[in-house]
PDB file of C-alpha atoms in Angstrom:
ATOM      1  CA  UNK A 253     113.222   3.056  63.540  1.00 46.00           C
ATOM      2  CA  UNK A 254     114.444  -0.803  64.426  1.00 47.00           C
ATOM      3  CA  UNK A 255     116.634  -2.010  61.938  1.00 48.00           C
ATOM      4  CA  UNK A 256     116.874   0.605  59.774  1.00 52.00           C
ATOM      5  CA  UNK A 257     120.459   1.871  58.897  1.00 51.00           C
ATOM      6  CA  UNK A 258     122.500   5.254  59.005  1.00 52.00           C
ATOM      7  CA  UNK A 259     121.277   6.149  55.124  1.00 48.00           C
ATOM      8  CA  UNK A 260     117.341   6.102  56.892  1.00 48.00           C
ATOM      9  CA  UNK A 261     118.281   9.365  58.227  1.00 49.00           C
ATOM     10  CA  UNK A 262     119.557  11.251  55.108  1.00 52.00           C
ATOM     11  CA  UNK A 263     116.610   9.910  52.729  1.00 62.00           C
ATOM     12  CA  UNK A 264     113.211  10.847  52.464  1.00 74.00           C
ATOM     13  CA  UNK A 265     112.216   7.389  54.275  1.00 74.00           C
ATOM     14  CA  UNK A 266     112.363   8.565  57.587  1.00 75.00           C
ATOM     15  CA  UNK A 267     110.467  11.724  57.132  1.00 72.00           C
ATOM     16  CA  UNK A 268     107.812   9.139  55.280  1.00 73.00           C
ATOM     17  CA  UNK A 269     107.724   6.211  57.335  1.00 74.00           C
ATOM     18  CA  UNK A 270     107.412   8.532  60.665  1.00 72.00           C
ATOM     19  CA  UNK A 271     104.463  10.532  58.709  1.00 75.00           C
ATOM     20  CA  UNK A 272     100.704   9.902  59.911  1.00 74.00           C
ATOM     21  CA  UNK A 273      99.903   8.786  56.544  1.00 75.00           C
ATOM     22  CA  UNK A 274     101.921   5.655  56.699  1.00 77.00           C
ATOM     23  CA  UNK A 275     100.490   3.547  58.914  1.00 76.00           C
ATOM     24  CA  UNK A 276      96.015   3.717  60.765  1.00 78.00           C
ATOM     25  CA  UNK A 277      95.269   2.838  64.382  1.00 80.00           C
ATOM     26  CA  UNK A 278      98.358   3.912  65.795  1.00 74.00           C
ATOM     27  CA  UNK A 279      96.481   4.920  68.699  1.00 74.00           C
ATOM     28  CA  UNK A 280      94.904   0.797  68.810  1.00 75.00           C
ATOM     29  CA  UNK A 281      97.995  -0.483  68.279  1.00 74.00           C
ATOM     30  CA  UNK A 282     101.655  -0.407  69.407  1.00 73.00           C
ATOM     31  CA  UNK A 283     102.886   1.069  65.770  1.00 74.00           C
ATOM     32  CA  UNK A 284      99.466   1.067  63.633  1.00 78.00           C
ATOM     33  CA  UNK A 285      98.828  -0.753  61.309  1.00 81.00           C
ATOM     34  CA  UNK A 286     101.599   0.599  58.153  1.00 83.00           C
ATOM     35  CA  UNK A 287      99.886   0.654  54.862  1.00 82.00           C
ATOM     36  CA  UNK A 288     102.907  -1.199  52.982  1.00 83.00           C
ATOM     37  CA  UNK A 289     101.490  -4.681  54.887  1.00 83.00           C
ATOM     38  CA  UNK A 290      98.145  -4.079  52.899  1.00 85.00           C
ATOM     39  CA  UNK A 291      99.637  -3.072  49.859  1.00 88.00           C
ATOM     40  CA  UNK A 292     102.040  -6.283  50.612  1.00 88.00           C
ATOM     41  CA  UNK A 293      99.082  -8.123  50.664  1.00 90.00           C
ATOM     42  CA  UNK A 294      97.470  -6.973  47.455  1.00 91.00           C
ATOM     43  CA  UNK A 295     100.592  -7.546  45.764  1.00 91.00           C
ATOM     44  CA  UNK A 296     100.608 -11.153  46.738  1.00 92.00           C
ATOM     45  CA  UNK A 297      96.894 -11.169  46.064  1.00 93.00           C
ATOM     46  CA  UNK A 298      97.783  -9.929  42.209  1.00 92.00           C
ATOM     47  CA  UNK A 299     101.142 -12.350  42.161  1.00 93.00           C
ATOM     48  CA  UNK A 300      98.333 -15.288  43.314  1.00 93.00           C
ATOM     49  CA  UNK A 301      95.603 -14.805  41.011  1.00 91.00           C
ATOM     50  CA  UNK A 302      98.195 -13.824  37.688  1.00 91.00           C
ATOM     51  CA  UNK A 303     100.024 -16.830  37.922  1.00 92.00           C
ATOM     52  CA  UNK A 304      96.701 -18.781  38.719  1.00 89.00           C
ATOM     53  CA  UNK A 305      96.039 -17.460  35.435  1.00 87.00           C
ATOM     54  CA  UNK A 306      99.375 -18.763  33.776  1.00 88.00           C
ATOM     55  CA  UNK A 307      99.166 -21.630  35.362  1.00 91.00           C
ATOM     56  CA  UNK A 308      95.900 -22.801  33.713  1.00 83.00           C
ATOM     57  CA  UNK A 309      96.835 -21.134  30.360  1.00 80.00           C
ATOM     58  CA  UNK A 310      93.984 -19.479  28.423  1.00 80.00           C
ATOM     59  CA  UNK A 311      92.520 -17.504  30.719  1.00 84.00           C
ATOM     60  CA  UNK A 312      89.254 -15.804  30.124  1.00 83.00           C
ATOM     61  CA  UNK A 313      88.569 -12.299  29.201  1.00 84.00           C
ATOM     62  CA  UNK A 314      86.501 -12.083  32.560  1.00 85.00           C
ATOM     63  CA  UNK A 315      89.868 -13.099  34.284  1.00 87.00           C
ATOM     64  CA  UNK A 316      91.479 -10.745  32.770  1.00 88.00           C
ATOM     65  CA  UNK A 317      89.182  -8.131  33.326  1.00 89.00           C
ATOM     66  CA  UNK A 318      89.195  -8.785  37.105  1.00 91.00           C
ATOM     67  CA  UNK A 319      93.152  -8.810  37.269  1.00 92.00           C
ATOM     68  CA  UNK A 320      93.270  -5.398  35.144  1.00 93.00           C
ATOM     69  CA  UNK A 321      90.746  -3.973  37.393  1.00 93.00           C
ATOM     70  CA  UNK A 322      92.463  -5.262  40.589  1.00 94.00           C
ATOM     71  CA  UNK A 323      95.473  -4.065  39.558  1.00 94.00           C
ATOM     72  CA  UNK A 324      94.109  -0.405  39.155  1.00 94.00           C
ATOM     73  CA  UNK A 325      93.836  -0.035  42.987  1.00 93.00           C
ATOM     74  CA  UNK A 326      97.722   0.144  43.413  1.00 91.00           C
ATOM     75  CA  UNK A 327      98.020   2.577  40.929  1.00 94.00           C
ATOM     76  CA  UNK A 328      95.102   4.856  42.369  1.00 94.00           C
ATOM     77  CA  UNK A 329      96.826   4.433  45.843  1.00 90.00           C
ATOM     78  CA  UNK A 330     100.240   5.344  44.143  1.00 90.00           C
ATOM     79  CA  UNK A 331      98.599   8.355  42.798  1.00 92.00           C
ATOM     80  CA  UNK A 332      97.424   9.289  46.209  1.00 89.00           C
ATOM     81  CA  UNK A 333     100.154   8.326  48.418  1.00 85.00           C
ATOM     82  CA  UNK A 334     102.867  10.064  45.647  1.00 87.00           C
ATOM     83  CA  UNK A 335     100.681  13.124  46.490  1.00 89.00           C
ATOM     84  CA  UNK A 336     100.415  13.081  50.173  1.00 86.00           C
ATOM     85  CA  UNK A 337     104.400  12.341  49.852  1.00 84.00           C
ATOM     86  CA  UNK A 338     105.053  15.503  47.644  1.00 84.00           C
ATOM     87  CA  UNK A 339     102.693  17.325  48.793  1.00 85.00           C
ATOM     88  CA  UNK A 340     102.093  16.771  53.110  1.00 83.00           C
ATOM     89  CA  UNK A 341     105.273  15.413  53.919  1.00 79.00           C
ATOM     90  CA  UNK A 342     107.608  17.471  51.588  1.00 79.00           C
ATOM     91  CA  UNK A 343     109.995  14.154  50.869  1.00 80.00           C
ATOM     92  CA  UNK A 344     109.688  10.795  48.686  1.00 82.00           C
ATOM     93  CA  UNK A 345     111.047   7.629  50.077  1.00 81.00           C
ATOM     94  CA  UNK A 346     113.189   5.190  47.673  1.00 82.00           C
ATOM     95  CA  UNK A 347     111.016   1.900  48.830  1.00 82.00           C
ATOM     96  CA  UNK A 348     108.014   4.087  47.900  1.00 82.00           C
ATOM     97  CA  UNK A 349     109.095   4.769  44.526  1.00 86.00           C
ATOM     98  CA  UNK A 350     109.880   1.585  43.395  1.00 87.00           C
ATOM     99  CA  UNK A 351     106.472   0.467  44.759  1.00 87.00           C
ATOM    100  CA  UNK A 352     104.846   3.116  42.610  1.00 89.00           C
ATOM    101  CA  UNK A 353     107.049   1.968  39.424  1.00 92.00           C
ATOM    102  CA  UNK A 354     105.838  -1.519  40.776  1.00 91.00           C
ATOM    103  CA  UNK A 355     102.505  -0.616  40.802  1.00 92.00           C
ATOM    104  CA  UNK A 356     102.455   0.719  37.012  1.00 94.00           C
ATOM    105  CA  UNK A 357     104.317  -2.029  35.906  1.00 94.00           C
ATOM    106  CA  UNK A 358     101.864  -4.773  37.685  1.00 92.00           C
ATOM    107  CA  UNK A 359      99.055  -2.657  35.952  1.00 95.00           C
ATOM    108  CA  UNK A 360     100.661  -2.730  32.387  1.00 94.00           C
ATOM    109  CA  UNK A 361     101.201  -6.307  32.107  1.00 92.00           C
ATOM    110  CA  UNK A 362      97.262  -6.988  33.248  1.00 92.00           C
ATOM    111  CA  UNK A 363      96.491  -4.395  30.244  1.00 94.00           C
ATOM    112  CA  UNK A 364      98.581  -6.189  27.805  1.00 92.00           C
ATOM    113  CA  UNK A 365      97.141  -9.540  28.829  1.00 89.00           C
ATOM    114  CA  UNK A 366      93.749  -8.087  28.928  1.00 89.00           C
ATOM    115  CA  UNK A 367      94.148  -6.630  25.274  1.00 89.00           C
ATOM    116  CA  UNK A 368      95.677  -9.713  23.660  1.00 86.00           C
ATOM    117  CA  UNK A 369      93.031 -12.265  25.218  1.00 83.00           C
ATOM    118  CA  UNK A 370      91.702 -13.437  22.171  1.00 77.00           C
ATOM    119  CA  UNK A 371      88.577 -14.671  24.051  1.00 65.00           C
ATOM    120  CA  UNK A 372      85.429 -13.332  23.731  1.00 61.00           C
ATOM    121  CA  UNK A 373      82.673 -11.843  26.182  1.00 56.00           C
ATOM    122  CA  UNK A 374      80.801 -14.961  25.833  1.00 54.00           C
ATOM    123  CA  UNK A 375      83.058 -16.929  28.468  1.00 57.00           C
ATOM    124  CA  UNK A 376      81.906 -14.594  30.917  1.00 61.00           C
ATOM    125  CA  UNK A 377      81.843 -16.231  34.706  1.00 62.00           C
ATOM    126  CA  UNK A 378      78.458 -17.408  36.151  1.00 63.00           C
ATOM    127  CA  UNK A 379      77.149 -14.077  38.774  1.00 68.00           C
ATOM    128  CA  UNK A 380      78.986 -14.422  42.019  1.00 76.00           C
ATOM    129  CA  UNK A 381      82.154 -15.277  39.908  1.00 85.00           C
ATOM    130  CA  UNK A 382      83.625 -11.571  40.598  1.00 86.00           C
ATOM    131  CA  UNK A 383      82.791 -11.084  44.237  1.00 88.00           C
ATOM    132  CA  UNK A 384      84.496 -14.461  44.716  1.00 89.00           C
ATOM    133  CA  UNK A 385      87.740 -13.403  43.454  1.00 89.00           C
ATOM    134  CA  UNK A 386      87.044  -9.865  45.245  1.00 92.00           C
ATOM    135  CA  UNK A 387      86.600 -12.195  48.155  1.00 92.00           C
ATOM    136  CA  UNK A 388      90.187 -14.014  48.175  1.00 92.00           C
ATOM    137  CA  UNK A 389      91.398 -10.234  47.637  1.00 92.00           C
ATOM    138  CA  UNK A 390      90.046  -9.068  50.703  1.00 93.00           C
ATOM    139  CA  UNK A 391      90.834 -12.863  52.563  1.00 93.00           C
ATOM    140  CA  UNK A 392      94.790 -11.752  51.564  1.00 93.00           C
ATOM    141  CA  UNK A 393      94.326  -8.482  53.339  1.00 91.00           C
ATOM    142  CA  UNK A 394      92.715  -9.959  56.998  1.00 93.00           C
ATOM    143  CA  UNK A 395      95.137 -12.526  57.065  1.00 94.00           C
ATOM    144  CA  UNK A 396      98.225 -10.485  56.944  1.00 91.00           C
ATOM    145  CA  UNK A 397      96.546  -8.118  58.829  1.00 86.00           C
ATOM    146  CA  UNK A 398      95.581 -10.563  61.649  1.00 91.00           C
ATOM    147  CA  UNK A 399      98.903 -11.960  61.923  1.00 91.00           C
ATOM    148  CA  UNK A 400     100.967  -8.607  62.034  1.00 86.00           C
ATOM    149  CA  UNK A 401      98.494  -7.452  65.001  1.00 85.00           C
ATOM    150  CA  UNK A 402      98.970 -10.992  66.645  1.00 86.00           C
ATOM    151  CA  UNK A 403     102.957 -10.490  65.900  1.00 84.00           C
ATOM    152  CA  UNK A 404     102.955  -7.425  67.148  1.00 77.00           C
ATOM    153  CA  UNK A 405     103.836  -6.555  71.115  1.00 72.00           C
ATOM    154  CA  UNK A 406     101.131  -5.038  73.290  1.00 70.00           C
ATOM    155  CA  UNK A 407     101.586  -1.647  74.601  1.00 61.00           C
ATOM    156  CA  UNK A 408     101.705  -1.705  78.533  1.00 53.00           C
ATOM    157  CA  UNK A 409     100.633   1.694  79.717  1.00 45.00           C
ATOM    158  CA  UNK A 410     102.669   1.367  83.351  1.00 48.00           C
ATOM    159  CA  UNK A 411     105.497   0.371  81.497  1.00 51.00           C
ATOM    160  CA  UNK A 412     105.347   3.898  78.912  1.00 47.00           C
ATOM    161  CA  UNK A 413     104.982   6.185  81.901  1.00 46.00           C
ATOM    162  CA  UNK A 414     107.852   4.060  84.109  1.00 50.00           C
ATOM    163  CA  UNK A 415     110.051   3.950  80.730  1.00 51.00           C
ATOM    164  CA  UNK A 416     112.032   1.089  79.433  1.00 52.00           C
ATOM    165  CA  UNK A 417     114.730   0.715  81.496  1.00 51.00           C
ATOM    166  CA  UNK A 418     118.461   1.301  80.054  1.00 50.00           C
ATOM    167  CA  UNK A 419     119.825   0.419  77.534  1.00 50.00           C
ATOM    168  CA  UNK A 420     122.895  -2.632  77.296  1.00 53.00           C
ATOM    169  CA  UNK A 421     125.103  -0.608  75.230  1.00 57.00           C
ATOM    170  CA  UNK A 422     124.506   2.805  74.185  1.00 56.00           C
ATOM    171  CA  UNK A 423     126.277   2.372  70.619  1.00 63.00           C
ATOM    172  CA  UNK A 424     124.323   2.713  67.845  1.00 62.00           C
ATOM    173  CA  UNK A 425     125.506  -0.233  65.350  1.00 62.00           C
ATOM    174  CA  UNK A 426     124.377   1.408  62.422  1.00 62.00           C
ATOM    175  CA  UNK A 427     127.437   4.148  62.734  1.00 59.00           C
TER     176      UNK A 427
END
């Protein structure tokens, strides 16, 4: 794995980060797509729209409705991906756990704002309001995602059968 260093090998992060379940369309694309860029991007979607929220002051109870139920998806993915972890690939990975503890925390801060909005129901948001925000949400996502796949280097089939070519120095300079 590029970049990583000498503790990748003795941690659960290799065994998780070279699983099928972390990254889709490896077969489109020279690497996939790794989940951690979309959960990236929700976390910068949550970071966005919670200090949007500060920012203004006094948000509504719809707001804070929205952000508590946008903040449930990382913790149903945790749940999932902590089980495919355990379970499928028999190892955890240290980044993943502290995205998991991420994702609970980022979920109990949207309850407690949620529960001590003092505003009521009636300042709910004209209809559309919700799949607007759902909207930017998904806008985060697709243009992350269309950057990494611009970023990232096409796959030459000649040049997989052929090979790379040798390597400058056969140290590795993670040792």
């Amino acid at each position: 794995i590029p970049g990583a260093g000498k503790e990748l090998g003795e941690s659960g992060c290799k065994a998780v980060m070279m699983s099928p379940y972390s990254s889709f369309f490896r077969e489109s694309f020279w690497g996939g797509v790794p989940v951690s860029l979309w959960a990236l991007a929700t976390f910068a979607f949550l970071a966005y729209r919670a200090g949007t929220l500060v920012w203004r002051g006094k948000p509504t109870r719809a707001e804070t409705t929205f952000l508590l139920a946008a903040t449930a998806l990382p913790v149903l993915m945790t749940v999932i991906y902590f089980f495919l972890s355990v379970a499928k690939v028999g190892s955890t990975c240290k980044v993943c756990v502290g995205i998991y503890i991420s994702s609970a925390i980022v979920f109990a801060g949207a309850l407690m704002a949620h529960q001590r909005n003092p505003a009521g129901y009636e300042d709910q948001p004209p209809n559309g309001k919700y799949a607007a925000w759902f909207g930017e949400g998904v806008a985060f996502v697709v243009v992350l995602t269309l950057t990494y796949l611009i970023a990232t280097p096409s796959g030459d089939p000649k040049a997989a059968l052929t090979g790379c070519g040798t390597l400058v120095s056969g140290d590795d300079p993670a040792s």
